[in-house]
PDB file of C-alpha atoms and ligand atoms in Angstrom:
ATOM      1  CA  MET A   9     -81.839  10.915  35.558  1.00  0.00           C
ATOM      2  CA  ASP A  10     -82.572  12.234  39.018  1.00  0.00           C
ATOM      3  CA  ARG A  11     -84.016  15.349  37.467  1.00  0.00           C
ATOM      4  CA  GLU A  12     -86.200  13.124  35.308  1.00  0.00           C
ATOM      5  CA  ARG A  13     -87.416  11.214  38.347  1.00  0.00           C
ATOM      6  CA  ALA A  14     -88.101  14.423  40.251  1.00  0.00           C
ATOM      7  CA  SER A  15     -90.177  15.903  37.430  1.00  0.00           C
ATOM      8  CA  GLN A  16     -92.002  12.608  37.119  1.00  0.00           C
ATOM      9  CA  ALA A  17     -92.899  12.666  40.804  1.00  0.00           C
ATOM     10  CA  LYS A  18     -94.385  16.135  40.447  1.00  0.00           C
ATOM     11  CA  GLY A  19     -96.910  14.853  37.947  1.00  0.00           C
ATOM     12  CA  THR A  20     -98.785  16.637  35.208  1.00  0.00           C
ATOM     13  CA  PRO A  21     -99.826  20.316  35.392  1.00  0.00           C
ATOM     14  CA  ASP A  22    -103.359  19.376  36.479  1.00  0.00           C
ATOM     15  CA  GLY A  23    -101.917  17.443  39.417  1.00  0.00           C
ATOM     16  CA  THR A  24    -102.570  13.891  38.249  1.00  0.00           C
ATOM     17  CA  PRO A  25     -99.541  11.678  38.738  1.00  0.00           C
ATOM     18  CA  GLU A  26     -97.651  11.078  35.504  1.00  0.00           C
ATOM     19  CA  GLY A  27     -96.539   7.535  36.287  1.00  0.00           C
ATOM     20  CA  PRO A  28     -93.543   5.720  34.905  1.00  0.00           C
ATOM     21  CA  PRO A  29     -92.307   6.638  31.411  1.00  0.00           C
ATOM     22  CA  LEU A  30     -93.763   4.885  28.374  1.00  0.00           C
ATOM     23  CA  VAL A  31     -91.710   3.006  25.815  1.00  0.00           C
ATOM     24  CA  ALA A  32     -92.792   1.840  22.375  1.00  0.00           C
ATOM     25  CA  VAL A  33     -91.646  -1.511  21.033  1.00  0.00           C
ATOM     26  CA  CYS A  34     -91.927  -1.693  17.253  1.00  0.00           C
ATOM     27  CA  GLN A  35     -92.339  -4.293  14.601  1.00  0.00           C
ATOM     28  CA  LEU A  36     -91.332  -3.817  10.998  1.00  0.00           C
ATOM     29  CA  THR A  37     -90.907  -5.730   7.732  1.00  0.00           C
ATOM     30  CA  SER A  38     -87.688  -4.356   6.274  1.00  0.00           C
ATOM     31  CA  THR A  39     -86.782  -5.115   2.660  1.00  0.00           C
ATOM     32  CA  ASP A  40     -83.788  -4.226   0.486  1.00  0.00           C
ATOM     33  CA  ASP A  41     -85.415  -0.838  -0.230  1.00  0.00           C
ATOM     34  CA  VAL A  42     -83.658   1.433   2.283  1.00  0.00           C
ATOM     35  CA  ASP A  43     -85.754   4.551   1.596  1.00  0.00           C
ATOM     36  CA  THR A  44     -89.029   2.719   2.162  1.00  0.00           C
ATOM     37  CA  ASN A  45     -87.660   1.151   5.361  1.00  0.00           C
ATOM     38  CA  LEU A  46     -86.655   4.580   6.662  1.00  0.00           C
ATOM     39  CA  ARG A  47     -90.130   5.950   5.886  1.00  0.00           C
ATOM     40  CA  GLU A  48     -91.770   3.052   7.750  1.00  0.00           C
ATOM     41  CA  CYS A  49     -89.442   3.629  10.719  1.00  0.00           C
ATOM     42  CA  GLU A  50     -90.240   7.337  10.779  1.00  0.00           C
ATOM     43  CA  ASP A  51     -93.955   6.559  10.730  1.00  0.00           C
ATOM     44  CA  LEU A  52     -93.589   4.264  13.769  1.00  0.00           C
ATOM     45  CA  VAL A  53     -91.386   6.753  15.657  1.00  0.00           C
ATOM     46  CA  CYS A  54     -93.876   9.529  14.946  1.00  0.00           C
ATOM     47  CA  ARG A  55     -96.857   7.460  16.136  1.00  0.00           C
ATOM     48  CA  ALA A  56     -94.976   6.419  19.274  1.00  0.00           C
ATOM     49  CA  SER A  57     -93.989   9.975  20.114  1.00  0.00           C
ATOM     50  CA  VAL A  58     -97.514  11.341  19.599  1.00  0.00           C
ATOM     51  CA  ARG A  59     -98.720   8.748  22.087  1.00  0.00           C
ATOM     52  CA  GLY A  60     -96.186   9.904  24.687  1.00  0.00           C
ATOM     53  CA  ALA A  61     -93.352   7.362  24.387  1.00  0.00           C
ATOM     54  CA  ARG A  62     -90.026   8.603  25.775  1.00  0.00           C
ATOM     55  CA  ALA A  63     -88.055   5.837  24.078  1.00  0.00           C
ATOM     56  CA  VAL A  64     -88.759   3.934  20.859  1.00  0.00           C
ATOM     57  CA  PHE A  65     -87.298   0.537  19.989  1.00  0.00           C
ATOM     58  CA  LEU A  66     -86.853  -0.473  16.351  1.00  0.00           C
ATOM     59  CA  PRO A  67     -85.701  -3.954  15.270  1.00  0.00           C
ATOM     60  CA  GLU A  68     -82.406  -5.381  14.120  1.00  0.00           C
ATOM     61  CA  ALA A  69     -81.547  -4.527  10.509  1.00  0.00           C
ATOM     62  CA  SER A  70     -84.033  -1.655  10.363  1.00  0.00           C
ATOM     63  CA  ASP A  71     -81.941  -0.172   7.530  1.00  0.00           C
ATOM     64  CA  PHE A  72     -82.506  -3.188   5.261  1.00  0.00           C
ATOM     65  CA  LEU A  73     -82.969  -6.920   5.355  1.00  0.00           C
ATOM     66  CA  CYS A  74     -82.124  -9.036   2.363  1.00  0.00           C
ATOM     67  CA  GLY A  75     -81.325 -12.603   1.493  1.00  0.00           C
ATOM     68  CA  SER A  76     -77.674 -12.381   0.546  1.00  0.00           C
ATOM     69  CA  GLY A  77     -74.513 -11.331   2.305  1.00  0.00           C
ATOM     70  CA  SER A  78     -72.997  -9.711  -0.779  1.00  0.00           C
ATOM     71  CA  GLN A  79     -76.063  -7.533  -1.177  1.00  0.00           C
ATOM     72  CA  ALA A  80     -75.841  -6.599   2.518  1.00  0.00           C
ATOM     73  CA  SER A  81     -72.237  -5.531   2.040  1.00  0.00           C
ATOM     74  CA  GLY A  82     -73.206  -3.306  -0.882  1.00  0.00           C
ATOM     75  CA  LEU A  83     -75.998  -1.496   0.955  1.00  0.00           C
ATOM     76  CA  THR A  84     -74.039  -1.048   4.184  1.00  0.00           C
ATOM     77  CA  GLN A  85     -72.736   2.371   5.219  1.00  0.00           C
ATOM     78  CA  GLY A  86     -70.522   3.673   8.003  1.00  0.00           C
ATOM     79  CA  LEU A  87     -72.050   5.160  11.152  1.00  0.00           C
ATOM     80  CA  ASP A  88     -71.260   8.598   9.669  1.00  0.00           C
ATOM     81  CA  GLY A  89     -73.384   7.858   6.572  1.00  0.00           C
ATOM     82  CA  PRO A  90     -76.858   9.121   5.602  1.00  0.00           C
ATOM     83  CA  ILE A  91     -78.740   6.106   7.032  1.00  0.00           C
ATOM     84  CA  VAL A  92     -77.605   6.731  10.610  1.00  0.00           C
ATOM     85  CA  GLN A  93     -78.068  10.462  10.024  1.00  0.00           C
ATOM     86  CA  ALA A  94     -81.700   9.736   9.082  1.00  0.00           C
ATOM     87  CA  PHE A  95     -82.253   7.864  12.370  1.00  0.00           C
ATOM     88  CA  ARG A  96     -80.553  10.691  14.301  1.00  0.00           C
ATOM     89  CA  ASP A  97     -82.867  13.221  12.628  1.00  0.00           C
ATOM     90  CA  MET A  98     -85.873  11.033  13.490  1.00  0.00           C
ATOM     91  CA  ALA A  99     -84.946  10.903  17.188  1.00  0.00           C
ATOM     92  CA  ARG A 100     -84.399  14.660  17.295  1.00  0.00           C
ATOM     93  CA  ARG A 101     -87.512  15.634  15.309  1.00  0.00           C
ATOM     94  CA  HIS A 102     -89.770  13.509  17.477  1.00  0.00           C
ATOM     95  CA  GLY A 103     -87.899  14.152  20.752  1.00  0.00           C
ATOM     96  CA  VAL A 104     -87.453  10.490  21.737  1.00  0.00           C
ATOM     97  CA  TRP A 105     -84.613   8.158  22.651  1.00  0.00           C
ATOM     98  CA  LEU A 106     -84.212   5.644  19.851  1.00  0.00           C
ATOM     99  CA  SER A 107     -82.788   2.119  19.871  1.00  0.00           C
ATOM    100  CA  VAL A 108     -82.190   0.813  16.345  1.00  0.00           C
ATOM    101  CA  GLY A 109     -80.370  -2.024  14.621  1.00  0.00           C
ATOM    102  CA  VAL A 110     -78.345  -1.225  11.498  1.00  0.00           C
ATOM    103  CA  HIS A 111     -75.568  -2.759   9.427  1.00  0.00           C
ATOM    104  CA  GLU A 112     -72.217  -0.997   9.724  1.00  0.00           C
ATOM    105  CA  ARG A 113     -69.130  -1.220   7.517  1.00  0.00           C
ATOM    106  CA  GLY A 114     -66.427  -3.173   9.355  1.00  0.00           C
ATOM    107  CA  PRO A 115     -62.781  -2.028   9.461  1.00  0.00           C
ATOM    108  CA  THR A 116     -61.892  -4.250   6.461  1.00  0.00           C
ATOM    109  CA  TRP A 117     -65.075  -3.542   4.474  1.00  0.00           C
ATOM    110  CA  SER A 118     -63.290  -2.103   1.423  1.00  0.00           C
ATOM    111  CA  GLU A 119     -61.256  -5.342   1.037  1.00  0.00           C
ATOM    112  CA  ASP A 120     -63.662  -8.090   2.091  1.00  0.00           C
ATOM    113  CA  GLY A 121     -67.098  -6.450   2.361  1.00  0.00           C
ATOM    114  CA  ARG A 122     -67.532  -7.550   5.973  1.00  0.00           C
ATOM    115  CA  VAL A 123     -69.973  -5.668   8.168  1.00  0.00           C
ATOM    116  CA  TYR A 124     -70.896  -5.389  11.819  1.00  0.00           C
ATOM    117  CA  ASN A 125     -74.447  -6.045  12.957  1.00  0.00           C
ATOM    118  CA  SER A 126     -74.798  -2.960  15.143  1.00  0.00           C
ATOM    119  CA  HIS A 127     -77.239  -1.572  17.695  1.00  0.00           C
ATOM    120  CA  LEU A 128     -77.289   2.186  18.255  1.00  0.00           C
ATOM    121  CA  LEU A 129     -78.831   4.056  21.137  1.00  0.00           C
ATOM    122  CA  LEU A 130     -79.636   7.680  20.275  1.00  0.00           C
ATOM    123  CA  ASP A 131     -80.836  10.344  22.682  1.00  0.00           C
ATOM    124  CA  GLU A 132     -83.720  12.762  22.070  1.00  0.00           C
ATOM    125  CA  HIS A 133     -81.290  15.270  20.528  1.00  0.00           C
ATOM    126  CA  GLY A 134     -80.165  12.696  17.973  1.00  0.00           C
ATOM    127  CA  GLU A 135     -76.753  12.112  19.578  1.00  0.00           C
ATOM    128  CA  VAL A 136     -75.332   8.587  19.446  1.00  0.00           C
ATOM    129  CA  ARG A 137     -75.032   7.594  23.118  1.00  0.00           C
ATOM    130  CA  ALA A 138     -74.010   3.936  22.715  1.00  0.00           C
ATOM    131  CA  VAL A 139     -72.990   1.482  20.009  1.00  0.00           C
ATOM    132  CA  TYR A 140     -72.971  -2.284  20.433  1.00  0.00           C
ATOM    133  CA  ARG A 141     -71.772  -4.668  17.725  1.00  0.00           C
ATOM    134  CA  LYS A 142     -73.347  -8.144  17.849  1.00  0.00           C
ATOM    135  CA  THR A 143     -70.929 -10.555  19.465  1.00  0.00           C
ATOM    136  CA  HIS A 144     -72.706 -13.895  18.848  1.00  0.00           C
ATOM    137  CA  LEU A 145     -73.200 -14.670  15.157  1.00  0.00           C
ATOM    138  CA  PHE A 146     -76.115 -16.817  13.968  1.00  0.00           C
ATOM    139  CA  ASP A 147     -74.510 -19.720  12.087  1.00  0.00           C
ATOM    140  CA  VAL A 148     -77.244 -22.304  12.084  1.00  0.00           C
ATOM    141  CA  ASP A 149     -78.238 -25.168   9.818  1.00  0.00           C
ATOM    142  CA  LEU A 150     -81.578 -26.824  10.552  1.00  0.00           C
ATOM    143  CA  PRO A 151     -81.823 -29.104   7.513  1.00  0.00           C
ATOM    144  CA  GLY A 152     -84.621 -28.105   5.176  1.00  0.00           C
ATOM    145  CA  VAL A 153     -85.856 -25.366   7.525  1.00  0.00           C
ATOM    146  CA  VAL A 154     -83.345 -22.650   8.373  1.00  0.00           C
ATOM    147  CA  ARG A 155     -79.864 -22.193   7.011  1.00  0.00           C
ATOM    148  CA  LEU A 156     -78.186 -18.897   7.845  1.00  0.00           C
ATOM    149  CA  LYS A 157     -74.475 -18.231   8.166  1.00  0.00           C
ATOM    150  CA  GLU A 158     -74.131 -14.726   9.495  1.00  0.00           C
ATOM    151  CA  SER A 159     -70.349 -15.054   9.823  1.00  0.00           C
ATOM    152  CA  ASP A 160     -70.049 -15.282   6.007  1.00  0.00           C
ATOM    153  CA  TYR A 161     -70.511 -11.508   5.818  1.00  0.00           C
ATOM    154  CA  THR A 162     -70.447 -10.255   9.417  1.00  0.00           C
ATOM    155  CA  LEU A 163     -67.614  -9.687  11.879  1.00  0.00           C
ATOM    156  CA  PRO A 164     -68.266 -10.472  15.535  1.00  0.00           C
ATOM    157  CA  GLY A 165     -68.192  -7.395  17.739  1.00  0.00           C
ATOM    158  CA  PRO A 166     -65.253  -7.169  20.150  1.00  0.00           C
ATOM    159  CA  CYS A 167     -67.006  -6.183  23.382  1.00  0.00           C
ATOM    160  CA  ILE A 168     -70.113  -5.660  25.498  1.00  0.00           C
ATOM    161  CA  ALA A 169     -71.154  -1.999  25.794  1.00  0.00           C
ATOM    162  CA  PRO A 170     -71.634  -0.699  29.349  1.00  0.00           C
ATOM    163  CA  PRO A 171     -75.299   0.172  30.101  1.00  0.00           C
ATOM    164  CA  THR A 172     -76.384   3.750  29.342  1.00  0.00           C
ATOM    165  CA  ALA A 173     -78.330   6.067  31.691  1.00  0.00           C
ATOM    166  CA  THR A 174     -81.597   7.104  29.987  1.00  0.00           C
ATOM    167  CA  PRO A 175     -84.967   8.552  31.083  1.00  0.00           C
ATOM    168  CA  ILE A 176     -86.317   4.980  31.322  1.00  0.00           C
ATOM    169  CA  GLY A 177     -83.397   3.628  33.397  1.00  0.00           C
ATOM    170  CA  MET A 178     -80.037   2.012  32.690  1.00  0.00           C
ATOM    171  CA  VAL A 179     -80.276   0.400  29.258  1.00  0.00           C
ATOM    172  CA  GLY A 180     -78.077  -2.557  28.224  1.00  0.00           C
ATOM    173  CA  LEU A 181     -77.713  -3.469  24.556  1.00  0.00           C
ATOM    174  CA  GLY A 182     -77.863  -6.890  22.923  1.00  0.00           C
ATOM    175  CA  ILE A 183     -79.058  -8.095  19.520  1.00  0.00           C
ATOM    176  CA  CYS A 184     -81.294 -11.031  18.529  1.00  0.00           C
ATOM    177  CA  TYR A 185     -79.282 -14.298  18.847  1.00  0.00           C
ATOM    178  CA  ASP A 186     -77.478 -12.795  21.902  1.00  0.00           C
ATOM    179  CA  VAL A 187     -80.649 -13.551  23.875  1.00  0.00           C
ATOM    180  CA  ARG A 188     -79.636 -17.222  23.904  1.00  0.00           C
ATOM    181  CA  PHE A 189     -76.569 -16.500  26.073  1.00  0.00           C
ATOM    182  CA  PRO A 190     -77.499 -15.927  29.731  1.00  0.00           C
ATOM    183  CA  GLU A 191     -73.916 -15.038  30.689  1.00  0.00           C
ATOM    184  CA  PHE A 192     -74.145 -12.034  28.379  1.00  0.00           C
ATOM    185  CA  SER A 193     -77.294 -10.722  30.060  1.00  0.00           C
ATOM    186  CA  GLN A 194     -75.809 -11.406  33.512  1.00  0.00           C
ATOM    187  CA  ARG A 195     -72.786  -9.317  32.603  1.00  0.00           C
ATOM    188  CA  LEU A 196     -75.047  -6.402  31.603  1.00  0.00           C
ATOM    189  CA  ARG A 197     -76.987  -6.846  34.838  1.00  0.00           C
ATOM    190  CA  GLN A 198     -73.759  -6.797  36.889  1.00  0.00           C
ATOM    191  CA  SER A 199     -72.791  -3.595  35.097  1.00  0.00           C
ATOM    192  CA  GLY A 200     -76.007  -1.933  36.266  1.00  0.00           C
ATOM    193  CA  ALA A 201     -78.595  -2.637  33.541  1.00  0.00           C
ATOM    194  CA  GLU A 202     -82.273  -2.244  34.454  1.00  0.00           C
ATOM    195  CA  VAL A 203     -83.592  -2.646  30.907  1.00  0.00           C
ATOM    196  CA  LEU A 204     -82.178  -5.165  28.423  1.00  0.00           C
ATOM    197  CA  THR A 205     -82.852  -4.643  24.718  1.00  0.00           C
ATOM    198  CA  TYR A 206     -82.674  -7.235  21.953  1.00  0.00           C
ATOM    199  CA  PRO A 207     -83.672  -5.782  18.587  1.00  0.00           C
ATOM    200  CA  SER A 208     -84.269  -8.931  16.560  1.00  0.00           C
ATOM    201  CA  ALA A 209     -84.997 -10.689  13.303  1.00  0.00           C
ATOM    202  CA  PHE A 210     -85.842 -14.151  14.619  1.00  0.00           C
ATOM    203  CA  THR A 211     -86.657 -16.802  12.061  1.00  0.00           C
ATOM    204  CA  LEU A 212     -90.205 -18.121  11.995  1.00  0.00           C
ATOM    205  CA  THR A 213     -89.167 -21.653  13.023  1.00  0.00           C
ATOM    206  CA  THR A 214     -86.914 -20.712  15.934  1.00  0.00           C
ATOM    207  CA  GLY A 215     -89.234 -17.899  16.968  1.00  0.00           C
ATOM    208  CA  MET A 216     -92.226 -20.211  17.340  1.00  0.00           C
ATOM    209  CA  ALA A 217     -90.207 -22.569  19.510  1.00  0.00           C
ATOM    210  CA  HIS A 218     -87.978 -20.245  21.553  1.00  0.00           C
ATOM    211  CA  TRP A 219     -88.658 -16.486  21.293  1.00  0.00           C
ATOM    212  CA  GLU A 220     -90.930 -15.810  24.240  1.00  0.00           C
ATOM    213  CA  PRO A 221     -89.401 -18.324  26.697  1.00  0.00           C
ATOM    214  CA  LEU A 222     -85.910 -16.945  26.017  1.00  0.00           C
ATOM    215  CA  LEU A 223     -86.944 -13.335  26.550  1.00  0.00           C
ATOM    216  CA  ARG A 224     -88.952 -14.130  29.673  1.00  0.00           C
ATOM    217  CA  ALA A 225     -86.116 -16.231  31.104  1.00  0.00           C
ATOM    218  CA  ARG A 226     -83.628 -13.380  30.600  1.00  0.00           C
ATOM    219  CA  ALA A 227     -86.051 -10.970  32.313  1.00  0.00           C
ATOM    220  CA  ILE A 228     -86.671 -13.326  35.252  1.00  0.00           C
ATOM    221  CA  GLU A 229     -82.981 -14.198  35.761  1.00  0.00           C
ATOM    222  CA  THR A 230     -81.688 -10.644  35.545  1.00  0.00           C
ATOM    223  CA  GLN A 231     -84.780  -8.976  37.072  1.00  0.00           C
ATOM    224  CA  CYS A 232     -84.611  -6.455  34.252  1.00  0.00           C
ATOM    225  CA  TYR A 233     -87.202  -5.234  31.788  1.00  0.00           C
ATOM    226  CA  VAL A 234     -86.587  -6.826  28.412  1.00  0.00           C
ATOM    227  CA  VAL A 235     -87.565  -4.891  25.302  1.00  0.00           C
ATOM    228  CA  ALA A 236     -87.395  -6.847  22.048  1.00  0.00           C
ATOM    229  CA  ALA A 237     -88.391  -5.093  18.835  1.00  0.00           C
ATOM    230  CA  ALA A 238     -88.822  -7.509  15.968  1.00  0.00           C
ATOM    231  CA  GLN A 239     -88.698  -7.916  12.244  1.00  0.00           C
ATOM    232  CA  ALA A 240     -91.976  -9.493  11.161  1.00  0.00           C
ATOM    233  CA  GLY A 241     -93.275 -11.305   8.111  1.00  0.00           C
ATOM    234  CA  ARG A 242     -91.995 -11.823   4.602  1.00  0.00           C
ATOM    235  CA  HIS A 243     -89.082  -9.639   3.573  1.00  0.00           C
ATOM    236  CA  SER A 244     -89.918  -9.251  -0.091  1.00  0.00           C
ATOM    237  CA  THR A 245     -87.090  -8.043  -2.285  1.00  0.00           C
ATOM    238  CA  PRO A 246     -88.563  -5.467  -4.681  1.00  0.00           C
ATOM    239  CA  ARG A 247     -85.424  -5.344  -6.782  1.00  0.00           C
ATOM    240  CA  GLY A 248     -85.597  -9.113  -7.131  1.00  0.00           C
ATOM    241  CA  SER A 249     -81.885  -9.612  -6.531  1.00  0.00           C
ATOM    242  CA  ALA A 250     -82.014 -11.911  -3.524  1.00  0.00           C
ATOM    243  CA  PRO A 251     -82.864 -15.617  -3.296  1.00  0.00           C
ATOM    244  CA  ALA A 252     -85.960 -16.957  -1.486  1.00  0.00           C
ATOM    245  CA  PRO A 253     -87.318 -14.217   0.787  1.00  0.00           C
ATOM    246  CA  ARG A 254     -86.781 -14.548   4.509  1.00  0.00           C
ATOM    247  CA  VAL A 255     -89.676 -14.705   6.907  1.00  0.00           C
ATOM    248  CA  SER A 256     -89.330 -13.307  10.431  1.00  0.00           C
ATOM    249  CA  PHE A 257     -91.342 -14.264  13.499  1.00  0.00           C
ATOM    250  CA  GLY A 258     -92.428 -10.819  14.728  1.00  0.00           C
ATOM    251  CA  HIS A 259     -94.070 -10.698  18.187  1.00  0.00           C
ATOM    252  CA  GLY A 260     -92.158  -7.622  19.388  1.00  0.00           C
ATOM    253  CA  VAL A 261     -92.573  -7.572  23.174  1.00  0.00           C
ATOM    254  CA  VAL A 262     -91.845  -5.838  26.448  1.00  0.00           C
ATOM    255  CA  VAL A 263     -91.342  -8.173  29.419  1.00  0.00           C
ATOM    256  CA  ASP A 264     -91.306  -6.797  32.971  1.00  0.00           C
ATOM    257  CA  PRO A 265     -88.755  -7.847  35.634  1.00  0.00           C
ATOM    258  CA  TRP A 266     -91.225 -10.354  37.087  1.00  0.00           C
ATOM    259  CA  GLY A 267     -91.370 -12.086  33.681  1.00  0.00           C
ATOM    260  CA  CYS A 268     -94.807 -10.870  32.543  1.00  0.00           C
ATOM    261  CA  VAL A 269     -95.288  -9.920  28.902  1.00  0.00           C
ATOM    262  CA  VAL A 270     -96.716  -6.428  29.379  1.00  0.00           C
ATOM    263  CA  ALA A 271     -96.937  -5.398  25.697  1.00  0.00           C
ATOM    264  CA  GLN A 272     -96.907  -7.268  22.411  1.00  0.00           C
ATOM    265  CA  CYS A 273     -97.090  -6.014  18.832  1.00  0.00           C
ATOM    266  CA  GLY A 274     -99.872  -7.223  16.570  1.00  0.00           C
ATOM    267  CA  HIS A 275     -99.786  -7.931  12.861  1.00  0.00           C
ATOM    268  CA  GLY A 276     -97.339  -6.329  10.412  1.00  0.00           C
ATOM    269  CA  ASN A 277     -95.801  -2.901  10.957  1.00  0.00           C
ATOM    270  CA  SER A 278     -97.034  -1.966  14.388  1.00  0.00           C
ATOM    271  CA  LEU A 279     -96.077  -0.796  17.836  1.00  0.00           C
ATOM    272  CA  ALA A 280     -97.066  -1.509  21.419  1.00  0.00           C
ATOM    273  CA  LEU A 281     -96.656   0.732  24.453  1.00  0.00           C
ATOM    274  CA  ALA A 282     -95.581  -0.224  27.964  1.00  0.00           C
ATOM    275  CA  GLU A 283     -94.619   1.532  31.174  1.00  0.00           C
ATOM    276  CA  VAL A 284     -91.054   0.958  32.317  1.00  0.00           C
ATOM    277  CA  ASP A 285     -91.013   1.333  36.092  1.00  0.00           C
ATOM    278  CA  THR A 286     -87.578   1.236  37.708  1.00  0.00           C
ATOM    279  CA  GLY A 287     -89.407   1.143  41.063  1.00  0.00           C
ATOM    280  CA  LEU A 288     -90.687  -2.312  40.094  1.00  0.00           C
ATOM    281  CA  VAL A 289     -87.134  -3.354  39.193  1.00  0.00           C
ATOM    282  CA  ARG A 290     -86.006  -2.349  42.692  1.00  0.00           C
ATOM    283  CA  ASN A 291     -88.961  -4.083  44.382  1.00  0.00           C
ATOM    284  CA  VAL A 292     -88.491  -7.368  42.545  1.00  0.00           C
ATOM    285  CA  ARG A 293     -84.770  -7.334  43.297  1.00  0.00           C
ATOM    286  CA  SER A 294     -85.155  -6.552  46.983  1.00  0.00           C
ATOM    287  CA  SER A 295     -87.946  -9.079  47.581  1.00  0.00           C
ATOM    288  CA  MET A 296     -86.090 -11.908  45.804  1.00  0.00           C
ATOM    289  CA  PRO A 297     -82.368 -11.045  45.741  1.00  0.00           C
ATOM    290  CA  VAL A 298     -81.269 -13.829  43.351  1.00  0.00           C
ATOM    291  CA  HIS A 299     -78.268 -11.790  42.333  1.00  0.00           C
ATOM    292  CA  GLU A 300     -76.886 -11.974  45.872  1.00  0.00           C
ATOM    293  CA  HIS A 301     -77.747 -15.663  46.149  1.00  0.00           C
ATOM    294  CA  ARG A 302     -75.503 -16.695  43.273  1.00  0.00           C
ATOM    295  CA  ARG A 303     -72.961 -19.333  44.334  1.00  0.00           C
ATOM    296  CA  HIS A 304     -69.827 -17.968  42.761  1.00  0.00           C
ATOM    297  CA  ASP A 305     -67.908 -20.627  44.707  1.00  0.00           C
ATOM    298  CA  LEU A 306     -69.730 -23.384  42.764  1.00  0.00           C
ATOM    299  CA  TYR A 307     -70.046 -21.940  39.275  1.00  0.00           C
TER     300      TYR A 307
HETATM  301  O1  KGT B 411     -78.066 -10.475   8.675  1.00  0.00           O
HETATM  302  C1  KGT B 411     -78.793  -9.481   8.676  1.00  0.00           C
HETATM  303  O2  KGT B 411     -78.906  -8.733   7.710  1.00  0.00           O
HETATM  304  C2  KGT B 411     -79.571  -9.205   9.917  1.00  0.00           C
HETATM  305  N1  KGT B 411     -79.251 -10.166  10.914  1.00  0.00           N
HETATM  306  C3  KGT B 411     -80.032 -11.201  11.241  1.00  0.00           C
HETATM  307  O3  KGT B 411     -81.111 -11.375  10.732  1.00  0.00           O
HETATM  308  C4  KGT B 411     -79.504 -12.158  12.298  1.00  0.00           C
HETATM  309  C5  KGT B 411     -78.340 -12.918  11.726  1.00  0.00           C
HETATM  310  S1  KGT B 411     -78.728 -13.916  10.319  1.00  0.00           S
HETATM  311  N2  KGT B 411     -80.541 -13.036  12.736  1.00  0.00           N
HETATM  312  C6  KGT B 411     -80.497 -13.704  13.882  1.00  0.00           C
HETATM  313  O4  KGT B 411     -79.580 -13.568  14.690  1.00  0.00           O
HETATM  314  C7  KGT B 411     -81.677 -14.630  14.126  1.00  0.00           C
HETATM  315  C8  KGT B 411     -81.554 -15.406  15.419  1.00  0.00           C
HETATM  316  C9  KGT B 411     -82.603 -16.432  15.537  1.00  0.00           C
HETATM  317  O5  KGT B 411     -83.526 -16.536  14.754  1.00  0.00           O
HETATM  318  C10 KGT B 411     -82.519 -17.385  16.670  1.00  0.00           C
HETATM  319  O6  KGT B 411     -81.699 -17.212  17.591  1.00  0.00           O
HETATM  320  O7  KGT B 411     -83.301 -18.344  16.659  1.00  0.00           O
END
């Protein structure tokens, strides 16, 4: 990391300062067609890398998104399977760090079909540098609007992954619904995170009401960047095997540690670029040291 910072300070060959590294936050409409999803992901990673991004953020369930748990179980592979290999190849080919959400066979998958909802962080050589398995499962019933019971087919992850040193700073991993739990983000912050990531597939209803305020609140409270790649739009099911298609809210964003939305994806499959400046993280924290003002004696 220090070497990264030093080379950054030197600037470009013509002497102009290079500035903080760029990240790309992506938006995608995954379906139950894994090959098409992988092609769409590769297209986004390629575009991001051509435009100079050092790290690319893909959404939750980038491998596939479908309406039924049993179908999810059938499409799910282990982390040593060809889907993760395809993402590793993508990171390596395009020379970027890659954050991506995938389904992963759980330890009892062959008996009960249960999966983990996992978030992988890959380095620019395609090595898996961190794995986080979603700890908060989305079991929600808003009558007539949203009914999802993630725990029907998903196992809760057992732990929080320690933040990982990357060229854009110390990256802490969450997933989607985890953004609703401030204690989780505080724990990542205490462990040294400078950038929090929540690859997501928010529902349209909850996204309209809560998405941006939740992400901005987590950024303001932790004084971290928050990068939230998003599933977006109608997840059609080409093979026709799932019930009513899901619709996701989209609005993939990057929020800075002051709480400003500094990049937001547009319509459909798209990406947005933002600078991630760990100098700003340090400035915000030193000018308003909320972390040191916490009253551990009271709460
Ligand atoms: O199950 C899969 O295949 C992929 N996983 C998801 O889409 C998950 C679990 S259903 N979605 C969320 O957590 C939405 C949270 C949300 O919308 C909120 O917090 O309001």
